[in-house]
């Protein structure tokens, strides 16, 4: 069940990150989901480093770290994807 939850959270974080980043992102949905999952893991690690891994109630600070990490990864992932594709757009 943990993997299913990670995929769902990664999917949601990736979509929110794509919505926040200005302009159009060209990465496919599967890559957005993977980058969102990695952003969630990185955000958890950063939150643990700041000492806010667990708080009573909703962990808003941890979720913010996850979202910021997902935004950065989706942005960088889109740039790398476009570099690998040679700047070509899909028809």
CSV table of C-alpha atoms in Angstrom, one decimal:
chain,number,residue,atom,x,y,z
A,1,UNK,CA,0.0,0.0,0.0
A,2,UNK,CA,3.0,2.3,0.6
A,3,UNK,CA,3.9,2.3,-3.1
A,4,UNK,CA,0.4,3.1,-4.2
A,5,UNK,CA,0.3,6.0,-1.8
A,6,UNK,CA,3.7,7.2,-3.0
A,7,UNK,CA,2.5,7.2,-6.7
A,8,UNK,CA,-0.7,9.1,-5.8
A,9,UNK,CA,1.2,11.7,-3.8
A,10,UNK,CA,3.8,12.0,-6.6
A,11,UNK,CA,1.1,12.4,-9.2
A,12,UNK,CA,-0.6,15.2,-7.2
A,13,UNK,CA,2.6,17.0,-6.3
A,14,UNK,CA,3.8,16.8,-9.9
A,15,UNK,CA,0.5,18.3,-11.2
A,16,UNK,CA,0.5,21.1,-8.6
A,17,UNK,CA,4.1,21.8,-9.5
A,18,UNK,CA,3.3,22.0,-13.2
A,19,UNK,CA,0.4,24.3,-12.4
A,20,UNK,CA,2.6,26.7,-10.4
A,21,UNK,CA,5.5,26.9,-12.9
A,22,UNK,CA,4.7,29.6,-15.4
A,23,UNK,CA,4.6,28.6,-19.1
A,24,UNK,CA,4.0,25.2,-20.7
A,25,UNK,CA,6.0,22.2,-19.5
A,26,UNK,CA,6.6,19.5,-22.1
A,27,UNK,CA,7.5,16.5,-19.9
A,28,UNK,CA,5.1,13.6,-20.1
A,29,UNK,CA,2.7,12.7,-17.3
A,30,UNK,CA,4.7,9.6,-16.2
A,31,UNK,CA,7.9,11.7,-15.8
A,32,UNK,CA,5.9,14.4,-13.9
A,33,UNK,CA,4.7,11.7,-11.5
A,34,UNK,CA,8.2,10.3,-10.9
A,35,UNK,CA,9.6,13.7,-10.3
A,36,UNK,CA,6.7,14.4,-7.9
A,37,UNK,CA,7.6,11.2,-6.0
A,38,UNK,CA,11.2,12.2,-5.8
A,39,UNK,CA,10.2,15.6,-4.7
A,40,UNK,CA,8.1,14.1,-1.9
A,41,UNK,CA,11.1,12.0,-0.7
A,42,UNK,CA,13.5,15.0,-0.9
A,43,UNK,CA,11.0,17.2,0.9
A,44,UNK,CA,10.7,14.7,3.7
A,45,UNK,CA,14.5,14.5,4.0
A,46,UNK,CA,14.8,18.3,4.1
A,47,UNK,CA,12.0,18.6,6.7
A,48,UNK,CA,13.7,16.0,8.9
A,49,UNK,CA,16.9,18.1,8.5
A,50,UNK,CA,15.1,21.1,9.8
A,51,UNK,CA,13.5,19.1,12.6
A,52,UNK,CA,9.9,19.3,11.4
A,53,UNK,CA,9.5,15.7,10.3
A,54,UNK,CA,6.4,15.2,12.5
A,55,UNK,CA,4.1,17.6,14.1
A,56,UNK,CA,0.8,17.2,15.8
A,57,UNK,CA,-2.1,17.4,13.3
A,58,UNK,CA,-1.4,18.2,9.6
A,59,UNK,CA,2.3,18.5,8.7
A,60,UNK,CA,2.0,21.7,6.7
A,61,UNK,CA,5.7,22.5,6.9
A,62,UNK,CA,6.6,19.1,5.6
A,63,UNK,CA,4.1,19.4,2.8
A,64,UNK,CA,5.5,22.8,1.8
A,65,UNK,CA,9.0,21.3,1.7
A,66,UNK,CA,7.7,18.5,-0.5
A,67,UNK,CA,5.9,20.9,-2.9
A,68,UNK,CA,9.0,23.2,-3.2
A,69,UNK,CA,11.2,20.2,-4.0
A,70,UNK,CA,8.7,18.9,-6.5
A,71,UNK,CA,8.5,22.4,-8.2
A,72,UNK,CA,12.3,22.5,-8.5
A,73,UNK,CA,12.5,19.0,-9.8
A,74,UNK,CA,9.7,19.4,-12.4
A,75,UNK,CA,11.3,22.7,-13.6
A,76,UNK,CA,14.8,21.1,-13.9
A,77,UNK,CA,13.3,17.9,-15.4
A,78,UNK,CA,11.4,19.9,-18.0
A,79,UNK,CA,14.6,21.8,-19.0
A,80,UNK,CA,16.6,18.5,-19.2
A,81,UNK,CA,13.8,16.8,-21.2
A,82,UNK,CA,13.7,19.6,-23.7
A,83,UNK,CA,17.5,19.5,-24.0
A,84,UNK,CA,17.4,15.8,-24.7
A,85,UNK,CA,14.7,16.2,-27.3
A,86,UNK,CA,16.6,19.0,-29.0
A,87,UNK,CA,14.0,21.6,-28.3
A,88,UNK,CA,11.5,19.9,-30.6
A,89,UNK,CA,7.9,20.1,-29.7
A,90,UNK,CA,5.4,17.3,-30.1
A,91,UNK,CA,2.9,17.6,-32.8
